[in-house]
Tab-separated table of C-alpha atoms in Angstrom:
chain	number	residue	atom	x	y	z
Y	27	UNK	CA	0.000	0.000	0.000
Y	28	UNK	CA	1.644	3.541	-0.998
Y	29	UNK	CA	1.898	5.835	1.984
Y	30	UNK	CA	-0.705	8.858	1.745
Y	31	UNK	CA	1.326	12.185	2.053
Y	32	UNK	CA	0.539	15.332	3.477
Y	33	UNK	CA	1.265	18.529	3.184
Y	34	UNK	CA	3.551	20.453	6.102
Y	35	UNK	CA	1.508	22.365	8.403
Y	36	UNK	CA	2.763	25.647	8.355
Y	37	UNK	CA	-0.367	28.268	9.881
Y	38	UNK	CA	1.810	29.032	12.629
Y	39	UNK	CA	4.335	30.451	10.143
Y	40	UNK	CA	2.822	31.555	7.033
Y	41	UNK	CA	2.133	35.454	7.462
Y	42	UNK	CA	4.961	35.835	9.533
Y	43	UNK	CA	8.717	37.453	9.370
Y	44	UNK	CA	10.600	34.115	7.937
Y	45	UNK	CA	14.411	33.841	7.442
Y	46	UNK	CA	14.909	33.932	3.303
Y	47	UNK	CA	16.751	30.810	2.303
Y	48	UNK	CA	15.945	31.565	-1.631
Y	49	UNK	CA	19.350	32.963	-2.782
Y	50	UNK	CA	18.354	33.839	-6.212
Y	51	UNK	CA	14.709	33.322	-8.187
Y	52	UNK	CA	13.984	32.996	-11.881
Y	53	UNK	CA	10.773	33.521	-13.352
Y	54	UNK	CA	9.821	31.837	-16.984
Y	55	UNK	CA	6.841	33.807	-18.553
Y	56	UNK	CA	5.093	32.917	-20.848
Y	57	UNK	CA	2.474	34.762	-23.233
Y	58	UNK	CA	2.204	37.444	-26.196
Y	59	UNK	CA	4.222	40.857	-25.824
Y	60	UNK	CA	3.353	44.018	-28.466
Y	61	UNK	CA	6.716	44.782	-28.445
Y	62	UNK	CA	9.682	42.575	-26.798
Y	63	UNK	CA	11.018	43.834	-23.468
Y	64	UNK	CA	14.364	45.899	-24.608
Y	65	UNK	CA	17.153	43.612	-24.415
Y	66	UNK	CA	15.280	40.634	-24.590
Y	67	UNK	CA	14.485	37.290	-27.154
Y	68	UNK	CA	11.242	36.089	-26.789
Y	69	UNK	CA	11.827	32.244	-26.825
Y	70	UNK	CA	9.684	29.861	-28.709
Y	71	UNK	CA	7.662	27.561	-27.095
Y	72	UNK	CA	5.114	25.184	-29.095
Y	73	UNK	CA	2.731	25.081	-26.086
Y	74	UNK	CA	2.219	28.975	-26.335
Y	75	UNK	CA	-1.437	29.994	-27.538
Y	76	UNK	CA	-1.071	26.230	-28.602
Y	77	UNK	CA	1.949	27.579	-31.258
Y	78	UNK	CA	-0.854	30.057	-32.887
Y	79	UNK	CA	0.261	33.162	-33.675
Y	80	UNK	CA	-1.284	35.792	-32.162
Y	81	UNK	CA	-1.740	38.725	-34.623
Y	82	UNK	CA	0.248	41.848	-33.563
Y	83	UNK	CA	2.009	40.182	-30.592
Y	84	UNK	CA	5.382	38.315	-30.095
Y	85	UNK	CA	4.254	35.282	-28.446
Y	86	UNK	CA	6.296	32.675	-26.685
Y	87	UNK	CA	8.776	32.284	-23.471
Y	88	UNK	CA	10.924	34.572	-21.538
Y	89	UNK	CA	13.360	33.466	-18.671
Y	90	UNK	CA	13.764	36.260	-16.602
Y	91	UNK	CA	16.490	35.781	-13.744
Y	92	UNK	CA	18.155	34.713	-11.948
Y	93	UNK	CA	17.594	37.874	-9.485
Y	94	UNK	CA	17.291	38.687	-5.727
Y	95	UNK	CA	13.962	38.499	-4.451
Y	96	UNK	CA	13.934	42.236	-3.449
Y	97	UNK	CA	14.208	42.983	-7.568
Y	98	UNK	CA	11.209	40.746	-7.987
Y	99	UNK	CA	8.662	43.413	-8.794
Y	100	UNK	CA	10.686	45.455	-10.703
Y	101	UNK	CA	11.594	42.752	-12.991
Y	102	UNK	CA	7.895	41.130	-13.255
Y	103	UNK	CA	6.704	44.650	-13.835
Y	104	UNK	CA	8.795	45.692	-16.282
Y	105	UNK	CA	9.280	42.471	-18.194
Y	106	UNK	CA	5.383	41.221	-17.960
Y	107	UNK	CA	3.417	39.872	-21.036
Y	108	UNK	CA	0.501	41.733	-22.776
Y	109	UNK	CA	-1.485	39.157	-23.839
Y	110	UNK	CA	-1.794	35.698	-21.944
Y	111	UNK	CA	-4.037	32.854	-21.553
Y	112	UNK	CA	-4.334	29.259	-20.499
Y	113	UNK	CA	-1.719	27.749	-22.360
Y	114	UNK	CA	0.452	30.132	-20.637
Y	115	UNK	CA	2.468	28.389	-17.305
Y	116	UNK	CA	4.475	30.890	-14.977
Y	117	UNK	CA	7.067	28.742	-13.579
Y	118	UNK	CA	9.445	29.872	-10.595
Y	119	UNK	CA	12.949	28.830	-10.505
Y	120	UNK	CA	15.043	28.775	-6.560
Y	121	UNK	CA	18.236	28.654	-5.914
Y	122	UNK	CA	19.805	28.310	-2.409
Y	123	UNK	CA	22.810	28.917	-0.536
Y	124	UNK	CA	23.912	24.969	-0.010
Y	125	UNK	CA	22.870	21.687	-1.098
Y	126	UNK	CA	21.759	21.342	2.241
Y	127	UNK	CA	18.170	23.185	1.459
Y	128	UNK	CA	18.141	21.586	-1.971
Y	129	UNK	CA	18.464	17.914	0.306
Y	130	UNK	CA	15.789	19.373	2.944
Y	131	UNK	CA	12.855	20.263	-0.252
Y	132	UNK	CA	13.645	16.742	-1.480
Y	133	UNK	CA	10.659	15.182	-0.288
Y	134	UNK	CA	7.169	14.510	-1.252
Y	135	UNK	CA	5.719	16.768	1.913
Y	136	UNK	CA	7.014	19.571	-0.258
Y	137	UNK	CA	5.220	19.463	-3.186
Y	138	UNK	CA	2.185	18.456	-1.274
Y	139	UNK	CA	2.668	21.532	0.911
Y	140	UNK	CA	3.332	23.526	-2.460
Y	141	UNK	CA	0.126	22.357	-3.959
Y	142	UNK	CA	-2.145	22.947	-0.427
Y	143	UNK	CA	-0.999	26.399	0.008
Y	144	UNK	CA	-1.096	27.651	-3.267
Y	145	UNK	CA	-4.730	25.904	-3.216
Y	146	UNK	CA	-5.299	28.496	-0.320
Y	147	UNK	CA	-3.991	31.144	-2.179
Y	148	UNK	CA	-5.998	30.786	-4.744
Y	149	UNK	CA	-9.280	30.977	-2.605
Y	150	UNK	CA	-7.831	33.893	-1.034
Y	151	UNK	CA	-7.607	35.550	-4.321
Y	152	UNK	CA	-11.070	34.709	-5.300
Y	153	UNK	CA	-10.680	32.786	-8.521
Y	154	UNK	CA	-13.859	31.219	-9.847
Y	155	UNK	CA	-14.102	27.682	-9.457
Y	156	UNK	CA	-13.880	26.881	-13.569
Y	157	UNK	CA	-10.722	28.781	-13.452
Y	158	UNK	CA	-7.891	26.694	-15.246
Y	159	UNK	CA	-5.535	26.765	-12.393
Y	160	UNK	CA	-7.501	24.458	-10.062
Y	161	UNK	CA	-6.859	21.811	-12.739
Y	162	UNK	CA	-3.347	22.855	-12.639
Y	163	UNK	CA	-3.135	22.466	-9.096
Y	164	UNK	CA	-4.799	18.953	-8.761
Y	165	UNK	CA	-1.737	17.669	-11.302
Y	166	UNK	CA	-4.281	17.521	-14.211
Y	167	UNK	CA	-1.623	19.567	-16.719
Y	168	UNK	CA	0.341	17.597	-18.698
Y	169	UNK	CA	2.970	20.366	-17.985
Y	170	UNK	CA	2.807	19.686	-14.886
Y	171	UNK	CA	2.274	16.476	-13.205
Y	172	UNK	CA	1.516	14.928	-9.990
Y	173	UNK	CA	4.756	12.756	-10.013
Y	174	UNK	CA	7.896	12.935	-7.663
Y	175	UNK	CA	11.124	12.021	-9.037
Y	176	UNK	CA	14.134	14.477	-7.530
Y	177	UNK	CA	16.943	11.599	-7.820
Y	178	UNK	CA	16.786	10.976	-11.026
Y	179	UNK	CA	15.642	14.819	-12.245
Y	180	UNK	CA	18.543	16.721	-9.788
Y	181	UNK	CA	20.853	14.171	-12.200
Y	182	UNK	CA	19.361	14.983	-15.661
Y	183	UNK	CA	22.080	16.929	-17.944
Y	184	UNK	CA	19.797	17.297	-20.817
Y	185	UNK	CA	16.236	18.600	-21.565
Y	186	UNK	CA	13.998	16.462	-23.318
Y	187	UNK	CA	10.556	16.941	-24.175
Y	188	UNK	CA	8.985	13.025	-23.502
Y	189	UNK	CA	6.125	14.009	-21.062
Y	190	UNK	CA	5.885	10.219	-20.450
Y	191	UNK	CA	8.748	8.429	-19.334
Y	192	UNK	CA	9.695	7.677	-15.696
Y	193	UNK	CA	11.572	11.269	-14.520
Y	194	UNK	CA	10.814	13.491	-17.037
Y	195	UNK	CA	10.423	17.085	-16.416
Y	196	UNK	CA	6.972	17.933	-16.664
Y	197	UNK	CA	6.116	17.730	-12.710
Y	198	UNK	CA	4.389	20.544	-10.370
Y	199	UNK	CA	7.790	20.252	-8.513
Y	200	UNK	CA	11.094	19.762	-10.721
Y	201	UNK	CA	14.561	18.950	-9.512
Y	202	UNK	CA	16.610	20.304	-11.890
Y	203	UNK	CA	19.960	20.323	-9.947
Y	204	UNK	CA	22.490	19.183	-12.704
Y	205	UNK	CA	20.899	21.236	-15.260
Y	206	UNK	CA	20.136	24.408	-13.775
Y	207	UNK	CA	21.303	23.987	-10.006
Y	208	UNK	CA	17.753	25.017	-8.783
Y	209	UNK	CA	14.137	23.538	-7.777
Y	210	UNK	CA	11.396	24.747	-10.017
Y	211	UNK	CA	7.693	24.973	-9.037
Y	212	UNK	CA	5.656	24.721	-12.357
Y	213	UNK	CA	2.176	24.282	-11.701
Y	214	UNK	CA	1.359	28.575	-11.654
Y	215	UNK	CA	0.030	29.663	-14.882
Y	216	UNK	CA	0.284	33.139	-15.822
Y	217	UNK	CA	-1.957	35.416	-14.338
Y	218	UNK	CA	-4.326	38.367	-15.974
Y	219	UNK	CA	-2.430	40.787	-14.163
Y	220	UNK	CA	1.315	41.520	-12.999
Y	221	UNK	CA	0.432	42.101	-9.475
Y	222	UNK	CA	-1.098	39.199	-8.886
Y	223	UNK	CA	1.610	37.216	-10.782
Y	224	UNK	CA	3.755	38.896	-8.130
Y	225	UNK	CA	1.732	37.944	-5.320
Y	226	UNK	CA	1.853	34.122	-6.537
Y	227	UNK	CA	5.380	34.086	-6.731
Y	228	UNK	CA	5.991	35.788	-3.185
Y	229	UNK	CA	3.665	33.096	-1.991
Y	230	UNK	CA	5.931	30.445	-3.639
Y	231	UNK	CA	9.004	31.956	-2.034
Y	232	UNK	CA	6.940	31.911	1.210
Y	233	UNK	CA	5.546	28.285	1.568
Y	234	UNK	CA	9.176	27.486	0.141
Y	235	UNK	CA	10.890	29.271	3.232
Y	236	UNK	CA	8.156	27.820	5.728
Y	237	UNK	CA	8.838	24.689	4.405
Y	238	UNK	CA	12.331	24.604	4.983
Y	239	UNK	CA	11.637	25.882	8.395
Y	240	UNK	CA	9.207	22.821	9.091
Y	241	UNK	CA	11.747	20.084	7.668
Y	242	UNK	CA	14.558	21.763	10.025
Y	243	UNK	CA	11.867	20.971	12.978
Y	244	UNK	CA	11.232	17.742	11.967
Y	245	UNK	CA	14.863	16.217	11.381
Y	246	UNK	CA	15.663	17.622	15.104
Y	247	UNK	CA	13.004	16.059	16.850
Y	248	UNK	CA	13.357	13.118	14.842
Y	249	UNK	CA	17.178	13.654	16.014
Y	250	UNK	CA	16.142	13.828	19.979
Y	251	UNK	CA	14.346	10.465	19.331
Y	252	UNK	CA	16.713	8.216	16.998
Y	253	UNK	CA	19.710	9.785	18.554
Y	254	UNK	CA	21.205	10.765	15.107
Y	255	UNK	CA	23.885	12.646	14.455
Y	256	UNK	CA	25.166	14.515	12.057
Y	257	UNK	CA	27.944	15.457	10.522
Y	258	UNK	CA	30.272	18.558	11.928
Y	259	UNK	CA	29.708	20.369	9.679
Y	260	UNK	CA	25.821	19.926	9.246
Y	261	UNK	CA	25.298	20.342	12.764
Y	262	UNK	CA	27.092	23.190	12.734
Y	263	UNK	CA	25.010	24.998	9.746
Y	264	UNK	CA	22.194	23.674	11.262
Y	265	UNK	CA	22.638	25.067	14.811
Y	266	UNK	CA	23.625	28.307	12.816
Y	267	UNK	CA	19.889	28.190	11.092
Y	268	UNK	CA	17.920	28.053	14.149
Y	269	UNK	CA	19.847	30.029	16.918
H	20	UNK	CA	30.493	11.104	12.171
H	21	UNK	CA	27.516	11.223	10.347
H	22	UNK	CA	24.868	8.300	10.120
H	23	UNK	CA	26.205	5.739	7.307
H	24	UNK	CA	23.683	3.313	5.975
H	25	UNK	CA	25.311	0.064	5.631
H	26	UNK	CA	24.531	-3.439	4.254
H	27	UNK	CA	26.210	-6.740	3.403
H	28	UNK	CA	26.058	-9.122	0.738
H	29	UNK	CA	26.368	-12.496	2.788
H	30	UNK	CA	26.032	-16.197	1.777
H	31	UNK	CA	27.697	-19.008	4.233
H	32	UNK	CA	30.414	-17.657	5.799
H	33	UNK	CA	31.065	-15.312	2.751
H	34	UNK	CA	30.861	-11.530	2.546
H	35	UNK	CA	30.715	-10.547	-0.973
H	36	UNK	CA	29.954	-7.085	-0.445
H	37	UNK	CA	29.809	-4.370	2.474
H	38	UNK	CA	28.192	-0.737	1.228
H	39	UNK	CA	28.147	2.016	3.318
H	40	UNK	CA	26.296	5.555	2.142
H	41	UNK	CA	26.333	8.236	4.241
H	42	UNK	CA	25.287	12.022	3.273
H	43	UNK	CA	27.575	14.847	3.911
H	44	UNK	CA	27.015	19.115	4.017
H	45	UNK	CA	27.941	18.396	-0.255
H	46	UNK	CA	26.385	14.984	-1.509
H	47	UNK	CA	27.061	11.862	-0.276
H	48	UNK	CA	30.052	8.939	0.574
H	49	UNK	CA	29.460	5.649	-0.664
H	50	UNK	CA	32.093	3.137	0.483
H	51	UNK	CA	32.099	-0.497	-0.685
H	52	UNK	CA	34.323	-3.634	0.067
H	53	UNK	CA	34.299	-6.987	-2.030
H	54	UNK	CA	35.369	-10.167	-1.340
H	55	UNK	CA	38.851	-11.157	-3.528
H	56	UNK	CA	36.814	-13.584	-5.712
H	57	UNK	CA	34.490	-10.684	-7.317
H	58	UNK	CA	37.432	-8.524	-7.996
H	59	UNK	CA	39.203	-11.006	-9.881
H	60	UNK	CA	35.935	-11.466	-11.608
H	61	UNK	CA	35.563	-7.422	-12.670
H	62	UNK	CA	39.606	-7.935	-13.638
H	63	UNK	CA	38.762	-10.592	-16.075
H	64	UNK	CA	36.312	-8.719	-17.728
H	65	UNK	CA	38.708	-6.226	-18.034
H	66	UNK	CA	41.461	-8.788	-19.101
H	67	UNK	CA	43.460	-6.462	-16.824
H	68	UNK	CA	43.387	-3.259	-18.210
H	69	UNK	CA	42.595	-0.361	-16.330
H	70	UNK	CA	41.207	3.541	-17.266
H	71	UNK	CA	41.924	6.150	-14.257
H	72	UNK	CA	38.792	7.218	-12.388
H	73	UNK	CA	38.970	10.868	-13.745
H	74	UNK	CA	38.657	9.779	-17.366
H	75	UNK	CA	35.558	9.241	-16.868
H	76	UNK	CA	34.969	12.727	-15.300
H	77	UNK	CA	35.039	14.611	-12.279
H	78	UNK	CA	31.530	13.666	-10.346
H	79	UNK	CA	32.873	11.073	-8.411
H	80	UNK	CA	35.882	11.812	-6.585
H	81	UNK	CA	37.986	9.998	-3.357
H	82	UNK	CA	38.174	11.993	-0.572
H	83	UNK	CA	41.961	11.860	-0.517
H	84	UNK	CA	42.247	13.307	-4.117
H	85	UNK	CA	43.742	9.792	-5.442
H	86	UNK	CA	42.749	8.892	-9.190
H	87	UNK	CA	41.627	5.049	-8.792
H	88	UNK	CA	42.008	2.394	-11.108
H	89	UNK	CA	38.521	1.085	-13.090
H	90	UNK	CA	38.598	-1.713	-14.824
H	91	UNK	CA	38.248	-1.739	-18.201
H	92	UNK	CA	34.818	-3.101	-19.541
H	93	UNK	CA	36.523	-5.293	-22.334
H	94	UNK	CA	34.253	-8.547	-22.000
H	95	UNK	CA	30.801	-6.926	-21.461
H	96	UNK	CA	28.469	-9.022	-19.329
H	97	UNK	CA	24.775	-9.147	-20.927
H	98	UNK	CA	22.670	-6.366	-20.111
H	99	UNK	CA	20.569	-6.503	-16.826
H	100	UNK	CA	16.985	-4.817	-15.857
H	101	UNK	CA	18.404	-4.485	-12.547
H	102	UNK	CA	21.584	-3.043	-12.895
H	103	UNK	CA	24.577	-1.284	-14.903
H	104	UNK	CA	28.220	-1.439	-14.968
H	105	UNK	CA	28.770	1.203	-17.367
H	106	UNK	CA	27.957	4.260	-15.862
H	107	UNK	CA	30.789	5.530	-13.856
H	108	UNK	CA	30.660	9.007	-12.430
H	109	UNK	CA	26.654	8.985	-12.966
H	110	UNK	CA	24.564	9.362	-10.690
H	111	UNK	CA	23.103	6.131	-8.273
H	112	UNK	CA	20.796	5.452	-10.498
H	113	UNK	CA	20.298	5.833	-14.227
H	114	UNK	CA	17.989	5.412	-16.855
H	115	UNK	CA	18.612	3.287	-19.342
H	116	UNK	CA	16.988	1.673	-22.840
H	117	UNK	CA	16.347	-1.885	-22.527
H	118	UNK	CA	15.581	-4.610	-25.076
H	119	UNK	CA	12.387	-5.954	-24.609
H	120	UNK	CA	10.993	-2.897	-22.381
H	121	UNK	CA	8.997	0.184	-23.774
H	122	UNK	CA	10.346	2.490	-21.196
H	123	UNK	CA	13.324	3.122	-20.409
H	124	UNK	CA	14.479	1.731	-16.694
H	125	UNK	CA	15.247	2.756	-14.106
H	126	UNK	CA	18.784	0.749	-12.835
H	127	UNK	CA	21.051	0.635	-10.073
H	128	UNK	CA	24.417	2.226	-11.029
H	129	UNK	CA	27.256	-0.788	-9.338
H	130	UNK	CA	30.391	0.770	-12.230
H	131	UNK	CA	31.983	1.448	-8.709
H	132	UNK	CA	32.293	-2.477	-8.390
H	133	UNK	CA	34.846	-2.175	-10.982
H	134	UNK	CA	37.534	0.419	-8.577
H	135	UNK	CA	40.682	-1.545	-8.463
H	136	UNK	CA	41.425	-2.390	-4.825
H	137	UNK	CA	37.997	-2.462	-3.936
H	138	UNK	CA	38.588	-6.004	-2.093
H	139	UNK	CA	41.669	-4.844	-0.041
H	140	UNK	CA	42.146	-3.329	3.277
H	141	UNK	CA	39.018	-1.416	3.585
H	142	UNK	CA	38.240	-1.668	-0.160
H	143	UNK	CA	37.432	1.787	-1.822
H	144	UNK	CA	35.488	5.379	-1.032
H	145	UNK	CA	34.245	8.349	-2.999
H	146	UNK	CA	32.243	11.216	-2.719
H	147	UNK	CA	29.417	12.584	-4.837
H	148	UNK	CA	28.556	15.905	-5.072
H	149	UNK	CA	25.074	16.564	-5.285
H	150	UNK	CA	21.423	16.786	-3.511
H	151	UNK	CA	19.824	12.714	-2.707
H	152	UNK	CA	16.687	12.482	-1.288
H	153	UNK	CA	16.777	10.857	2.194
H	154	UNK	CA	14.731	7.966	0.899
H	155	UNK	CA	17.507	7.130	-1.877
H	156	UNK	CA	20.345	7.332	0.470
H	157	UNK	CA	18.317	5.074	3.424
H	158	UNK	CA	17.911	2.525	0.348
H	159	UNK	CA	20.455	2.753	-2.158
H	160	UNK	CA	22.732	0.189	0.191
H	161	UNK	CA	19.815	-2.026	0.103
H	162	UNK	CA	18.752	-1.738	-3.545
H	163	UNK	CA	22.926	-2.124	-4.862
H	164	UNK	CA	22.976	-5.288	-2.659
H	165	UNK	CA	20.401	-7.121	-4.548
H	166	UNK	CA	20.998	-5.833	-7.752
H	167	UNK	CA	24.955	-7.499	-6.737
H	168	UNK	CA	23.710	-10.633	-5.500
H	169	UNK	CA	22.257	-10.619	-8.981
H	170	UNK	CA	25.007	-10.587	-10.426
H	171	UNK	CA	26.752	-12.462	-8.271
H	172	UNK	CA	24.211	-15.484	-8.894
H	173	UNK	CA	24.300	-14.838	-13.108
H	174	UNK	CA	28.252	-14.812	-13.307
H	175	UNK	CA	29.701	-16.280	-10.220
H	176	UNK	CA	28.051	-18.848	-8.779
H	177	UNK	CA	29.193	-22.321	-9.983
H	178	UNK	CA	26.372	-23.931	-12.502
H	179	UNK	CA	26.633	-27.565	-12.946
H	180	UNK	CA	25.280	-28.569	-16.111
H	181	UNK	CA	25.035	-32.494	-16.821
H	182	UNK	CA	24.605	-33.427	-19.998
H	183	UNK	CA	23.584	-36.865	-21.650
H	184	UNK	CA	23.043	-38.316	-24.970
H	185	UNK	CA	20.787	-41.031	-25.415
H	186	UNK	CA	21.711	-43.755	-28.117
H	187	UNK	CA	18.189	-43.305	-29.525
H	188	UNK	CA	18.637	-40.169	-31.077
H	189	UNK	CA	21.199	-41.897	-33.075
C-alpha cells in the first residue's frame, strides 16, 4: 500500500517574518508581448497559444532571472506579457545557498505543501471555481504532473521533451539540480495581471521558506528520538539556522 | 560522524559485499568492500586493463584526491533490468533503454564495483557531489545489494550442467 502524504503544516508560520533561504529566483513567462522587453528574445515555445500566432504580438517564453527576491517586482513589472491565456504556465525557478536546502525540499511533503498552500492562495484571491488553475493544481496539466522524481531529475544533464517516461520534467515540482542547479515549481500559470503574478510568486518563495523551516523541525526532533547525528559540519550549519 | 547506511552481501560464511552511504554538508560517501573472488571477476572482464577514475569525469571523486584504477569493460556481461556497470561518475541510479521494455528503466548504477582495490584493506570510497533524497540514500545500500547478488548469482556462482546423450537419437 503507498503511503498517503501530506502537506507540512505551516499556519503558525505563514504570514509571519521568515528567514529567506531563496538565494536567487527565476521567473519563466510565458504569453504574447506588443513589443519585446528591450534587451530581450522572446523564446519559442510550441505550447504557447497552442503555437498560434497571435496577430500583432510576439508570443512565446521569456526566462527572466536569476535575481534577488527584493528585484522581484521590478523585474515582473517591467518584463510582464501583454497578452496571456491558459496555455500560458508561470514557472518559478530557486536557488539556495547549499545543497543542504536543496536535500531538505527533497521530499514529497514539499510538493504536497506547495500544492495545499497555493490551493489556499488561490481561494484567497477569489478565482472562480472553472478557473484553469484548479486543474493545474490537482496535477491535471500535462505540464505539470503529480509525479515525484528528484533523484533521477537533480541528475538529468539534458532537456527532453517526452512528457511520459519515468523522470521526465513535466512535474508541479522539478529537480533540476544538474541542469540548472535550482528547484522549479511549475504548476502557476500566468496570471491576468502583474500584481497578482507577483503575489503568486511571493507566496511560492513563502511556503518554500516555511517549508524549509518545518523540515529543520522535523529532522531535530526526529534527532532527539533516533539519537542521530550529524555530521560537523551539518550540525554546525544547522545550529547556525535556528539560533 | 555522520549516520552511514550500511549493508552486506552475505552467503555461508562469505561476505561478498559491504556498502556504506552516508550524506555529507555536499552529496554523499558511498564506500564499498568486495570479497577477492568478485574482484578477480571485474579484472577478467577487463582482461586487466585499467582507465583512471577521472577519465571518466570529475563527479565522483575519493576523498583523498587519489585517481583510482577502473577496470576496463573489455568482455561486457549481458545487459541486466536491474543493474549497470557502465555508468561511472553517474549518478546512483540511471535510466537506461532496454531490449524488450517500452520504457526506459530505471537501474542501479554498481560501475563502482569495478575500482581496483575495492577487495583490499578497507576496499574503496568516494564522494558525490550533489542533492539525494533521504529515501535514496536510506535505500540505495539495500537496492545495490540485490541488484549485486544478482550478479553475483548470473556470473559467479558455480552452474553444474550435466549433460547426456541417449543412443536413440542416433
Amino acid at each position: 500500500m503507498s503511503k498517503i502524504v501530506k502537506p507540512l503544516d505551516l499556519t503558525s508560520m505563514l504570514g509571519k517574518q521568515l528567514r529567506n533561504r531563496v538565494v536567487l529566483l527565476g521567473v519563466e513567462l510565458e504569453g504574447g508581448w506588443k513589443t519585446p522587453p528591450v534587451g530581450c528574445a522572446i523564446e519559442r515555445d510550441g505550447s504557447v497559444f497552442h503555437d498560434q500566432p497571435q496577430r500583432g504580438y510576439h508570443v512565446g517564453e521569456l526566462p527572466l532571472g536569476p535575481f534577488q527576491l527584493a528585484s522581484l517586482n521590478s523585474a515582473m513589472k517591467k518584463h510582464y506579457p501583454d497578452l496571456v491565456d491558459d496555455t500560458c504556465g508561470m514557472h518559478v525557478h530557486m536557488s539556495f545557498e547549499t545543497v543542504f536546502h536543496y536535500n531538505q525540499l527533497m521530499v514529497p511533503e514539499y510538493q504536497e505543501t506547495i500544492i495545499w498552500y497555493l490551493q489556499e492562495w488561490a481561494k484567497q484571491e477569489g478565482f472562480d471555481q472553472n478557473h484553469f488553475i484548479w486543474g493545474r493544481l490537482r496535477g491535471e496539466s500535462e505540464y505539470c504532473q503529480k509525479k515525484f522524481w528528484p533523484d533521477l531529475q537533480a541528475n538529468q544533464g539534458g532537456k527532453d521533451y517526452d512528457k511520459v517516461r519515468k523522470g521526465h520534467r513535466y512535474t508541479i515540482v522539478h529537480y533540476p539540480h544538474k541542469r540548472k542547479g535550482t528547484i522549479e515549481v511549475r504548476v502557476l500559470p500566468m496570471m491576468k495581471t502583474v500584481d497578482q503574478a507577483i503575489r503568486a510568486v511571493r507566496e511560492v518563495v513563502n511556503i518554500t521558506n516555511a517549508s524549509l523551516m518545518m523540515l529543520a523541525k522535523y529532522r531535530d526532533n526526529r534527532a532527539v528520538k533516533e539519537k542521530l547525528v550529524m555530521g560537523d559540519d551539518v550540525y554546525e550549519e544547522f545550529i547556525r539556522e535556528t539560533v | 560522524m555522520a549516520e552511514e547506511v550500511v549493508e552486506t552481501l552475505k552467503k555461508s560464511d562469505t561476505d561478498w559485499l559491504e556498502i556504506g552511504v552516508r550524506r555529507t554538508s555536499k552529496g554523499i560517501t558511498l564506500r564499498a568492500k568486495s570479497d577477492p573472488r568478485f574482484e578477480e571477476f571485474m579484472k577478467g572482464l577487463a582482461e586487466g586493463s585499467l582507465d583512471r577514475l577521472s577519465v571518466f569525469g570529475r563527479t565522483w571523486y575519493t576523498p583523498t584526491g587519489a585517481d583510482l584504477g577502473v577496470y576496463r569493460l573489455v568482455h561486457i556481461p549481458d545487459s541486466s533490468p536491474y543493474y549497470t556497470l557502465d555508468a561511472v561518475c553517474a549518478g546512483l541510479t540511471v535510466l537506461e533503454r532496454e531490449k524488450d521494455y517500452d520504457e526506459k528503466l530505471e537501474k542501479i548504477n554498481l560501475s563502482f564495483l569495478r575500482f581496483q582495490g575495492i577487495s583490499v584493506g578497507t576496499g574503496v570510497s568516494f564522494n558525490i557531489d550533489g542533492p539525494f533524497s533521504r529515501d535514496l540514500v536510506r535505500t540505495f545500500a539495500s537496492r545495490a545489494k540485490d541488484a549485486t547478488a544478482h550478479l553475483i548469482r548470473s556470473y559467479l556462482v558455480p552452474i553444474t550442467v550435466n549433460l547426456r546423450i541417449s543412443s536413440q537419437e542416433f
